[in-house]
Tab-separated table of N, CA and C in Angstrom:
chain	number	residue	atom	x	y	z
C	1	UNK	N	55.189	96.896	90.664
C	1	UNK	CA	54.296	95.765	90.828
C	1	UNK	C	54.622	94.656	89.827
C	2	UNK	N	55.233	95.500	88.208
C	2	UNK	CA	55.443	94.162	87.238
C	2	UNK	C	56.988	93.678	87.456
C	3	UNK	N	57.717	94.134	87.878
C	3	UNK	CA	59.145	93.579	88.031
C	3	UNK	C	59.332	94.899	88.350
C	4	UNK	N	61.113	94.777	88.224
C	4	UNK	CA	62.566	96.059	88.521
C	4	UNK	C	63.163	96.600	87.367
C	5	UNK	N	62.872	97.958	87.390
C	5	UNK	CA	63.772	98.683	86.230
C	5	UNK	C	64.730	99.486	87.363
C	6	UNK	N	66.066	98.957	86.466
C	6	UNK	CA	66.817	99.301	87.192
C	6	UNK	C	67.978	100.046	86.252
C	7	UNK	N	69.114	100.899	86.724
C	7	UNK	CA	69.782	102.015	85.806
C	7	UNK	C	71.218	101.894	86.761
C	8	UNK	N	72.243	102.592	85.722
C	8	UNK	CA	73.393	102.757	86.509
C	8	UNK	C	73.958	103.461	85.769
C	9	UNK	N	74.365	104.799	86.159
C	9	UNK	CA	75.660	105.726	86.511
C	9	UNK	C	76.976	105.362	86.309
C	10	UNK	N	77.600	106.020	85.380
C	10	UNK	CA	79.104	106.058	85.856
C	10	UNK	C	79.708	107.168	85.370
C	11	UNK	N	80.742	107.546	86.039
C	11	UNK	CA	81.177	109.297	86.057
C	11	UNK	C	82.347	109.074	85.030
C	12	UNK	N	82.817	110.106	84.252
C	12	UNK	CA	83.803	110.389	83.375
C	12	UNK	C	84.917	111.281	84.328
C	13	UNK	N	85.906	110.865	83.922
C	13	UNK	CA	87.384	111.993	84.588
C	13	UNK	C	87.076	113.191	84.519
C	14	UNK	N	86.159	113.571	83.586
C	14	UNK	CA	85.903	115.223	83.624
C	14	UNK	C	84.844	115.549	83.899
C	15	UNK	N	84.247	114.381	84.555
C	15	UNK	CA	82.263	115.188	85.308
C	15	UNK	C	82.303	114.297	86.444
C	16	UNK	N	83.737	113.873	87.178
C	16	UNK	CA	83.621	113.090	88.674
C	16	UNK	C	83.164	113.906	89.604
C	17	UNK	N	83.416	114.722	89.571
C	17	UNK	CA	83.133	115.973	90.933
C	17	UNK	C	81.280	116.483	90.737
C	18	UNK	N	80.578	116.070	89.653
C	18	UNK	CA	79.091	116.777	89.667
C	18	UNK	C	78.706	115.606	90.068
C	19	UNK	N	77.075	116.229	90.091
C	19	UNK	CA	76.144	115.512	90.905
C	19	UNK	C	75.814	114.422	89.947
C	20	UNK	N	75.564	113.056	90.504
C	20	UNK	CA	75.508	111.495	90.034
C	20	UNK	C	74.127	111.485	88.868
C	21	UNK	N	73.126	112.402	89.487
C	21	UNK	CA	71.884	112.567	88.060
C	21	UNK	C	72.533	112.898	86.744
C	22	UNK	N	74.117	113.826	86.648
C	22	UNK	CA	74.210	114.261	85.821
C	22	UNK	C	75.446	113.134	84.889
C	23	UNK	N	75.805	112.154	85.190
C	23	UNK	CA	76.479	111.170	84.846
C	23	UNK	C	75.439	110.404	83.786
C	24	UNK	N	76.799	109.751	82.638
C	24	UNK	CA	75.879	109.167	82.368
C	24	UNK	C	75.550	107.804	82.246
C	25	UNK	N	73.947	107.398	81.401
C	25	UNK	CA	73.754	106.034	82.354
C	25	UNK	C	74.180	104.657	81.086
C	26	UNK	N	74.886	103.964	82.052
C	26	UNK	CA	75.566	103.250	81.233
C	26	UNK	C	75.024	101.627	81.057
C	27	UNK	N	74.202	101.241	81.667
C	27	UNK	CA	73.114	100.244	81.692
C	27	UNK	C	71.666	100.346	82.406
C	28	UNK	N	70.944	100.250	81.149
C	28	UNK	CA	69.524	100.277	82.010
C	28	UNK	C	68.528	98.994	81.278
C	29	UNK	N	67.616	98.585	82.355
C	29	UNK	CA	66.950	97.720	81.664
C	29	UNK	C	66.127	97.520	82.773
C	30	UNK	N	64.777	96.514	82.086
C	30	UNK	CA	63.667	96.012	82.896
C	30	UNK	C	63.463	94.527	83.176
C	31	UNK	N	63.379	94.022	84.503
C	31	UNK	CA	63.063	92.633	84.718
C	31	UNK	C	62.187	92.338	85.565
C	32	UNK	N	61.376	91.031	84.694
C	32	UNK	CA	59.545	91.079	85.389
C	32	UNK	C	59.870	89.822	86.317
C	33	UNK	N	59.781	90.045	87.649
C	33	UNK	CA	60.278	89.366	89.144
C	33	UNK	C	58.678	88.918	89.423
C	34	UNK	N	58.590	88.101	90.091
C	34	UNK	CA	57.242	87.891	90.970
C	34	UNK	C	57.547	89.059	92.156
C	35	UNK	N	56.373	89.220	92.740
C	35	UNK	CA	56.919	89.925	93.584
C	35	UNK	C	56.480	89.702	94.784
C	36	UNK	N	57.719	90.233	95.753
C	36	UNK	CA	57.651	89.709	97.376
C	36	UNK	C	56.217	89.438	98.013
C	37	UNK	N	56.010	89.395	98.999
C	37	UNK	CA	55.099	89.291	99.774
C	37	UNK	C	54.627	90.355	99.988
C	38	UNK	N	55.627	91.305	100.378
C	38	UNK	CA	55.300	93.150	100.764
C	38	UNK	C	55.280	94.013	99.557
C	39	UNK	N	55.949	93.138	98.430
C	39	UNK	CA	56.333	94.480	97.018
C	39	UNK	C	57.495	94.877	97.364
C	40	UNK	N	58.271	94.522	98.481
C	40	UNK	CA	59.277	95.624	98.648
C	40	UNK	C	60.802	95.005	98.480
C	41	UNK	N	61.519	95.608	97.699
C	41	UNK	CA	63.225	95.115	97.282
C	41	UNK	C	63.968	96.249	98.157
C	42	UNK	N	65.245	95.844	97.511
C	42	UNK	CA	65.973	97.003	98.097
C	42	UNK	C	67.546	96.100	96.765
C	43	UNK	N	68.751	96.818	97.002
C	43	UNK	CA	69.649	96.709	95.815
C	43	UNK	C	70.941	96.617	97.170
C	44	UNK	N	71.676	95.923	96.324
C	44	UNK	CA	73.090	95.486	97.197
C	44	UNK	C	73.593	96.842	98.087
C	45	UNK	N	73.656	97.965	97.855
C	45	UNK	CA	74.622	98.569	98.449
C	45	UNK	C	73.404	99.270	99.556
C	46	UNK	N	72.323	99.193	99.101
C	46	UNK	CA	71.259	99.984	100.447
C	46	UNK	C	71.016	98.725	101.610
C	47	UNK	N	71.864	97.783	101.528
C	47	UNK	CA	71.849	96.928	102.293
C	47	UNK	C	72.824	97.311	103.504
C	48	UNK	N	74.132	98.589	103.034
C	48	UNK	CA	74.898	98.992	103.980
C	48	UNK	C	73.967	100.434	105.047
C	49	UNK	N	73.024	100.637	104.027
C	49	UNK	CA	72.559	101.495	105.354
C	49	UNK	C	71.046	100.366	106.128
C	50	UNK	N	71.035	99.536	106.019
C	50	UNK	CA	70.216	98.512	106.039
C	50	UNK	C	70.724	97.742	107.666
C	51	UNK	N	71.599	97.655	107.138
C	51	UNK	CA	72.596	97.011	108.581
C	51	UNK	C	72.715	97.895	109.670
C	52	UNK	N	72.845	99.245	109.443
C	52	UNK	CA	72.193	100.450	110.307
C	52	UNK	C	71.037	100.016	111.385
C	53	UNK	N	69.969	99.455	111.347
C	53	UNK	CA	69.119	99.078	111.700
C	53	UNK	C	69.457	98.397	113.293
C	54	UNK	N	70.676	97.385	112.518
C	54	UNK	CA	70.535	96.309	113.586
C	54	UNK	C	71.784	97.123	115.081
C	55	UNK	N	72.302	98.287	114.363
C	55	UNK	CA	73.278	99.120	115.298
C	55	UNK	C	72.429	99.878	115.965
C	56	UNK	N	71.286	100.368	115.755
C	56	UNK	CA	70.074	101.172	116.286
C	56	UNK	C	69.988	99.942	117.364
C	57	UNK	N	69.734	99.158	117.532
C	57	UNK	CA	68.938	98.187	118.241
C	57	UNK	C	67.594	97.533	117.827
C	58	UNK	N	67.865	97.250	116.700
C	58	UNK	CA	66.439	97.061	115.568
C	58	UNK	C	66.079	95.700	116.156
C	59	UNK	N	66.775	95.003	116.767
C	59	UNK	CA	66.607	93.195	116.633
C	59	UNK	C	68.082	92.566	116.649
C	60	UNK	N	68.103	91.356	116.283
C	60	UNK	CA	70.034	90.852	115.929
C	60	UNK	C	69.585	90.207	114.434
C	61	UNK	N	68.400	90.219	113.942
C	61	UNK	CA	68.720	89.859	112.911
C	61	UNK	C	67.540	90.773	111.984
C	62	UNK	N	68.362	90.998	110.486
C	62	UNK	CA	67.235	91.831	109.194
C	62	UNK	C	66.917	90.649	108.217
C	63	UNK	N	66.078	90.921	107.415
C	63	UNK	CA	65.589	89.780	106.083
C	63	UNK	C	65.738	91.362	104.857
C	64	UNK	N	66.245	90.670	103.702
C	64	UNK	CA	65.527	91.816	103.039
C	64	UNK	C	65.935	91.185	101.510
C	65	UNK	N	65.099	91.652	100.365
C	65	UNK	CA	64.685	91.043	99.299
C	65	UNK	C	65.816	91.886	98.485
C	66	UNK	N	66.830	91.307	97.698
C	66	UNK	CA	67.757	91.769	97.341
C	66	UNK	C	67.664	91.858	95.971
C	67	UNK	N	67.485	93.114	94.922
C	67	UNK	CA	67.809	92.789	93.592
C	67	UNK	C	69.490	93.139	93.126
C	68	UNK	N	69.598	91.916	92.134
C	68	UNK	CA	70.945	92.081	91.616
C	68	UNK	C	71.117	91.705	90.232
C	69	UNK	N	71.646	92.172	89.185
C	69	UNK	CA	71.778	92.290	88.012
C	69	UNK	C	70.870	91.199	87.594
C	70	UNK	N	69.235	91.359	87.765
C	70	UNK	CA	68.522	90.400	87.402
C	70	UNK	C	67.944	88.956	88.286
C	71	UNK	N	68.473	89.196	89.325
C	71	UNK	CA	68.352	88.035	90.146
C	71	UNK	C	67.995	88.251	91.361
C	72	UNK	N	66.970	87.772	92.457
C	72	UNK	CA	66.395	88.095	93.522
C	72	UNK	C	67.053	87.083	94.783
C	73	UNK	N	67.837	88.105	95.568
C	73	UNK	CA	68.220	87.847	96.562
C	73	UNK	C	67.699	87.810	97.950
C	74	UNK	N	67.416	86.360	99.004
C	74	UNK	CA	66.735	86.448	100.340
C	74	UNK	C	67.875	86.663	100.985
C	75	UNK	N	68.102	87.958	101.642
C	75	UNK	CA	69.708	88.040	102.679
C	75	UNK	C	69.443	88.552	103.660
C	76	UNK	N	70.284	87.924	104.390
C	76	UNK	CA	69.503	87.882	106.288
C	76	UNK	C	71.065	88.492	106.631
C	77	UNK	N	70.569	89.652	107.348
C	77	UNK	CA	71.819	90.298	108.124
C	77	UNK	C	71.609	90.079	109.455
C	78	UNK	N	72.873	89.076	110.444
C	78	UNK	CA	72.818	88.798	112.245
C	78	UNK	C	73.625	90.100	112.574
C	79	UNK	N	73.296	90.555	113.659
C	79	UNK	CA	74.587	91.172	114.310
C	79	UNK	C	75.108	89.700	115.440
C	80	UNK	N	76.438	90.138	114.818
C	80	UNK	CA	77.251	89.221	115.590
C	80	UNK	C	78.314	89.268	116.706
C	81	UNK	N	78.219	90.260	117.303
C	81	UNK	CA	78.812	90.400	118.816
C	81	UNK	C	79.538	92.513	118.438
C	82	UNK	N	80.368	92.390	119.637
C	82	UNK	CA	80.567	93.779	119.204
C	82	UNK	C	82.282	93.694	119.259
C	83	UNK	N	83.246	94.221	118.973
C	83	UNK	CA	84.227	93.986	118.801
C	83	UNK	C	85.460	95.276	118.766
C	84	UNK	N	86.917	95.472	119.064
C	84	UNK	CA	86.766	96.430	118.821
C	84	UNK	C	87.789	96.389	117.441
C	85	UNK	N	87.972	97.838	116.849
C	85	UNK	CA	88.212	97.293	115.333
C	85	UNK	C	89.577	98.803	115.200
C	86	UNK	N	90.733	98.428	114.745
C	86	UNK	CA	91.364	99.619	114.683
C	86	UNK	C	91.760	99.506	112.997
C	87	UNK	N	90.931	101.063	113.001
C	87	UNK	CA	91.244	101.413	110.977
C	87	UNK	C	91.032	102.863	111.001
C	88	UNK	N	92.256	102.694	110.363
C	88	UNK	CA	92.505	104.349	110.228
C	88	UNK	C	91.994	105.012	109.096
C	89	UNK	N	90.969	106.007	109.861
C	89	UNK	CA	90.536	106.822	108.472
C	89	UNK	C	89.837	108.563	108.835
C	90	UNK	N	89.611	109.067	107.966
C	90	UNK	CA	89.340	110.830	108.136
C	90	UNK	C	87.689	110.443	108.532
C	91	UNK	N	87.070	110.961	109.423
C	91	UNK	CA	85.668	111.468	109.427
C	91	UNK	C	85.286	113.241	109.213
C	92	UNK	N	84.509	113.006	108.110
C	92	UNK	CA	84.315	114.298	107.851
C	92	UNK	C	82.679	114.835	108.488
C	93	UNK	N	82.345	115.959	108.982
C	93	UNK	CA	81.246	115.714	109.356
C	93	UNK	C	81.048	117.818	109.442
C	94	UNK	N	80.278	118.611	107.968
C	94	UNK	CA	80.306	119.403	108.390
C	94	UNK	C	81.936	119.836	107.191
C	95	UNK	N	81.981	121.082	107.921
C	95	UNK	CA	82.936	121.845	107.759
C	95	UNK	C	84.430	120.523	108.187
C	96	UNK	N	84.357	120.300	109.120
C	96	UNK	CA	85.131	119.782	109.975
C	96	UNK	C	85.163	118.526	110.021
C	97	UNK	N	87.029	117.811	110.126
C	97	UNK	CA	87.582	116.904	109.901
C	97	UNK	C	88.424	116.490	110.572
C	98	UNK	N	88.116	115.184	111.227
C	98	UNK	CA	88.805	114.324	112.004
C	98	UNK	C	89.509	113.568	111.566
C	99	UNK	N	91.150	112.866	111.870
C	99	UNK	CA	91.685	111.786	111.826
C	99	UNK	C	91.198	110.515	112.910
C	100	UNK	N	90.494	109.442	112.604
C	100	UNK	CA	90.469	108.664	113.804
C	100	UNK	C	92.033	107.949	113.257
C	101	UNK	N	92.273	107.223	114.354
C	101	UNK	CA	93.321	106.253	114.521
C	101	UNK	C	93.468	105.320	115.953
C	102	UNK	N	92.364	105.796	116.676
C	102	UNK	CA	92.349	104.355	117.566
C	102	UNK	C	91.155	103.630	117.361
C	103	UNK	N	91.618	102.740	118.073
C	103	UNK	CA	90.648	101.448	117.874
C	103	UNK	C	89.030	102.159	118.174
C	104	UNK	N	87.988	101.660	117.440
C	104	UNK	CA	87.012	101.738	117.207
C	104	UNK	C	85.894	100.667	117.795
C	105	UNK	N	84.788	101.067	118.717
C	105	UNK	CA	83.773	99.801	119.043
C	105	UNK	C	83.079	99.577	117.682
C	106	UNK	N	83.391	98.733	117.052
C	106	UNK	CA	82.072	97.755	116.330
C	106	UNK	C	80.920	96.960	116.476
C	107	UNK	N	80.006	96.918	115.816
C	107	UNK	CA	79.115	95.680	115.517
C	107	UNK	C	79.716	94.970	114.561
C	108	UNK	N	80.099	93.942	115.163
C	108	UNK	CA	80.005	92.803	113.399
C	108	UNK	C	78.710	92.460	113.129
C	109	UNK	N	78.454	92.296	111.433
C	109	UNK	CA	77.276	91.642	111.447
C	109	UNK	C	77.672	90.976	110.202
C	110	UNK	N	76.974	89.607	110.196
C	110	UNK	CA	77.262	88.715	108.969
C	110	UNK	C	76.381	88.748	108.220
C	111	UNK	N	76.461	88.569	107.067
C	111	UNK	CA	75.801	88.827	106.072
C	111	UNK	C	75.498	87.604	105.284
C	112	UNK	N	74.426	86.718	104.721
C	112	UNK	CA	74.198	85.140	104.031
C	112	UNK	C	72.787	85.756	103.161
C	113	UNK	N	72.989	85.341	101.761
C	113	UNK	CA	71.938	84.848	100.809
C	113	UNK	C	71.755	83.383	100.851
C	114	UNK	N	70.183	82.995	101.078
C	114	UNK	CA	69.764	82.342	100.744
C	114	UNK	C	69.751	81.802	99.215
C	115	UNK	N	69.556	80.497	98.366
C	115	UNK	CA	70.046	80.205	96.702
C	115	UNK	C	68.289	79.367	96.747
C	116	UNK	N	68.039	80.252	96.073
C	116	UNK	CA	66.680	79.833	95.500
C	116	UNK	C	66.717	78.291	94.413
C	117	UNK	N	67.641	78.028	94.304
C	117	UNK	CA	68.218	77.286	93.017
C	117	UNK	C	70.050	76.844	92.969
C	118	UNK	N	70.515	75.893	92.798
C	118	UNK	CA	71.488	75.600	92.304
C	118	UNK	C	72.290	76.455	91.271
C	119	UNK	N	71.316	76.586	89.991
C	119	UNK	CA	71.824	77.194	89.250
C	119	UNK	C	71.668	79.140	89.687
C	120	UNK	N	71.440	79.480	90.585
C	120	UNK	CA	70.973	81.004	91.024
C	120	UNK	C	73.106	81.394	91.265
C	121	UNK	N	72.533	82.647	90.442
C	121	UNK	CA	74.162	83.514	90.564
C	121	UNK	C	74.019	83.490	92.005
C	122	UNK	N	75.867	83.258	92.568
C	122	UNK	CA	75.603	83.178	94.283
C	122	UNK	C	75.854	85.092	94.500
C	123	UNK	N	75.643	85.333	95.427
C	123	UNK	CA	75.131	86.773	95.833
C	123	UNK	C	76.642	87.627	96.578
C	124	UNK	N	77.061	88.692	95.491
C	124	UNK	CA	77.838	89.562	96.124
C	124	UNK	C	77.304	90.607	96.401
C	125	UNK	N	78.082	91.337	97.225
C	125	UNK	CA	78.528	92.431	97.912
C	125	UNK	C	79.887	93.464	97.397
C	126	UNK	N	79.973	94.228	96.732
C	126	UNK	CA	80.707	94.987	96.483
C	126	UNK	C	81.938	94.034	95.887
C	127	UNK	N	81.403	92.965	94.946
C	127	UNK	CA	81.947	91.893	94.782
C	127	UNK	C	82.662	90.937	95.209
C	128	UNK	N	82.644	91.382	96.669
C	128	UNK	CA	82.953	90.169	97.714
C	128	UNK	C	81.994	88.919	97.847
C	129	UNK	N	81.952	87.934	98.082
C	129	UNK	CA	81.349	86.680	97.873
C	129	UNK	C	81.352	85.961	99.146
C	130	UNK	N	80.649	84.448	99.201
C	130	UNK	CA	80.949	83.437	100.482
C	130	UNK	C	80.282	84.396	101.585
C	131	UNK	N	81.189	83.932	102.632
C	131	UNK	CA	80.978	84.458	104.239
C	131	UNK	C	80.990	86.065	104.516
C	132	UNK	N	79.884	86.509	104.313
C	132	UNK	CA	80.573	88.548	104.484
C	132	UNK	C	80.385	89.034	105.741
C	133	UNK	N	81.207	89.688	106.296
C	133	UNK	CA	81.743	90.135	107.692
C	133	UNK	C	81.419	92.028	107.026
C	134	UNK	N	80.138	92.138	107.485
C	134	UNK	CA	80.055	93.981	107.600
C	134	UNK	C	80.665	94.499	109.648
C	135	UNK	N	81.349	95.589	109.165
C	135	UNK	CA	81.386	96.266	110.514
C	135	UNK	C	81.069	97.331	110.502
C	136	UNK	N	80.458	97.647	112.003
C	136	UNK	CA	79.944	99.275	112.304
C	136	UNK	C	80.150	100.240	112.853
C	137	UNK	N	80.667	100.997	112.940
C	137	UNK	CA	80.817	102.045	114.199
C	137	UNK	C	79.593	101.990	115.127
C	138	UNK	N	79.816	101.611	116.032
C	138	UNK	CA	78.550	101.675	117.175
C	138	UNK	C	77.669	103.088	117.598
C	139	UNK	N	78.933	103.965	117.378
C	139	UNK	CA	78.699	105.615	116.960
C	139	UNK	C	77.695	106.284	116.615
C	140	UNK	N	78.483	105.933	115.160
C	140	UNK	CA	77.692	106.411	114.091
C	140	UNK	C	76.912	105.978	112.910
C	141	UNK	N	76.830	104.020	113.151
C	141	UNK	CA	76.312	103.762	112.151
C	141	UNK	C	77.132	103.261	110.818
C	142	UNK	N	78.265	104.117	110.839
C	142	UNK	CA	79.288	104.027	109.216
C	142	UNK	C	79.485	102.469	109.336
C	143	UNK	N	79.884	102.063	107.705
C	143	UNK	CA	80.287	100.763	107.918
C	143	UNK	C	81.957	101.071	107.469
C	144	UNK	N	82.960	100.587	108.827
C	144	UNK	CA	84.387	100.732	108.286
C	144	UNK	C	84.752	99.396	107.911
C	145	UNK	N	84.407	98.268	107.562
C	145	UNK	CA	85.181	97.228	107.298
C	145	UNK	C	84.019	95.886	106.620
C	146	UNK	N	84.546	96.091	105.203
C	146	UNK	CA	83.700	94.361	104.827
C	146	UNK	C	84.375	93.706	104.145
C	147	UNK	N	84.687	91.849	104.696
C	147	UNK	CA	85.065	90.879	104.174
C	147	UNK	C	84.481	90.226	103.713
C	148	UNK	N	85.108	89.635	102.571
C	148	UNK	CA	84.325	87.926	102.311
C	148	UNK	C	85.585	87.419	101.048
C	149	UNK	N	84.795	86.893	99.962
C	149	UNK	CA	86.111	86.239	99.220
C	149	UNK	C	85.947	86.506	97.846
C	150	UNK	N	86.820	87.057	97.242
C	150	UNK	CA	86.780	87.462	95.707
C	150	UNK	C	87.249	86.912	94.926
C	151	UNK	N	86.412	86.246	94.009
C	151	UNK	CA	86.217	85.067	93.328
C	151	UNK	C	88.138	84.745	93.068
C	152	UNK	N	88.819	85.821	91.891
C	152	UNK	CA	89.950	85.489	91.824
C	152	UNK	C	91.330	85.537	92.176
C	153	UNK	N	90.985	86.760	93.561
C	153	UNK	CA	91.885	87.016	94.773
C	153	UNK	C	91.810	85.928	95.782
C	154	UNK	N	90.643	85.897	96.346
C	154	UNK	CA	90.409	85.117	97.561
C	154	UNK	C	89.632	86.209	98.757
C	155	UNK	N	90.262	85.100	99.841
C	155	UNK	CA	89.767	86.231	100.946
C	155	UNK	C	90.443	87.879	100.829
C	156	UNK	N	89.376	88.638	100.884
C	156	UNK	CA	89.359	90.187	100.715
C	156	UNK	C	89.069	90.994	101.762
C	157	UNK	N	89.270	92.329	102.173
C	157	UNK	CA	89.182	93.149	102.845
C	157	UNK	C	89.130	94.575	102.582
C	158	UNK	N	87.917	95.364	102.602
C	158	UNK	CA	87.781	96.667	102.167
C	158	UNK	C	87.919	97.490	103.416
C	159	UNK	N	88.819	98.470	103.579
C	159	UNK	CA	88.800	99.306	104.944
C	159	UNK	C	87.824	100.450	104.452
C	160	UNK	N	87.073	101.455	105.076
C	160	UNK	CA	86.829	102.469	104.619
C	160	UNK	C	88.115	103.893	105.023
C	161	UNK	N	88.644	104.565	104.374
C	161	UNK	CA	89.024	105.086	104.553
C	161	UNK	C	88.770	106.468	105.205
C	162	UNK	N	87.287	107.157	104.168
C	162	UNK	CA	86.546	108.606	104.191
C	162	UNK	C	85.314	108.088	105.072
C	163	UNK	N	84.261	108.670	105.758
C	163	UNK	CA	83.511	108.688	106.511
C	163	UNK	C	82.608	109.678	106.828
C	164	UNK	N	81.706	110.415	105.714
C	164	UNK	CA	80.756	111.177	105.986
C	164	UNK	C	79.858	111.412	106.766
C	165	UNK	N	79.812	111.737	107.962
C	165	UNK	CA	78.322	111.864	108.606
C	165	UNK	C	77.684	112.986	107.893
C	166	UNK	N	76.279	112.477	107.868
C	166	UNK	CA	75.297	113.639	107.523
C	166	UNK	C	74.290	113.805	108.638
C	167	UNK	N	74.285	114.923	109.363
C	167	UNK	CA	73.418	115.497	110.515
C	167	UNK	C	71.547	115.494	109.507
């Protein structure tokens, strides 16, 4: 209700393989936000199961109140047509493991923060920036592919490689 305390994890070469509670936490802190209309945030990367929504048939477009290292993000996810998408990667699901390697039906969906301010940090994504292009397996939901532009690369492209379903 008074702001976001928020924490972060990061694993050592010799405790990568245990469970993420047991990592340790390498920034934590508290920031007093006004708060939404509903109370309700959500954090950059629950925005990828967020986009889930709009592959369900949720609507073509999400709103959702974004916190990021201190700064409150308005980001509206469209789905933007369906497409098909070829990226090669293992789905694991279970015991059992698939190679895909053909082309894949997608959702694209674009991704835009609203800038409360001029001076407001502009809003990444897995430190991609600008225009972000999420894709979906129509499937299953996974997201195999997000673009946008990294600040000192440029335009970027993350494939997913691994692909967990959880039943």
């Amino acid at each position: 209700r008074d702001g976001v305390y928020q924490w972060q994890r990061r694993a050592e070469a010799d405790n990568a393989a245990d469970e993420p509670a047991s990592w340790q936490v390498i920034r934590e802190g508290f920031s007093p936000l006004s708060p939404a209309q509903d109370g309700a945030y959500t954090d950059t990367l629950a925005l990828l199961l967020a986009a889930a929504e709009l592959q369900q048939g949720a609507g073509t477009t999400l709103e959702r109140q974004v916190y990021d290292d201190g700064t409150l993000h308005e980001v509206m996810l469209r789905a933007d047509g369906e497409v098909n998408l070829h990226i090669s990667y293992r789905r694991w699901q279970g015991d059992q493991s698939i190679r895909i390697s053909s082309p894949t039906r997608c959702l694209r969906v674009r991704v835009a923060a609203r800038r409360q301010s001029p001076k407001e940090e502009e809003f990444s994504l897995l430190g991609l920036r600008g225009e972000l292009l999420m894709y979906l397996d129509l499937r299953s939901g996974a997201v195999l592919r997000i673009s946008g532009q990294e600040p000192r690369i440029g335009a970027l492209t993350i494939n997913a490689t691994r692909v967990y379903l959880v039943q």
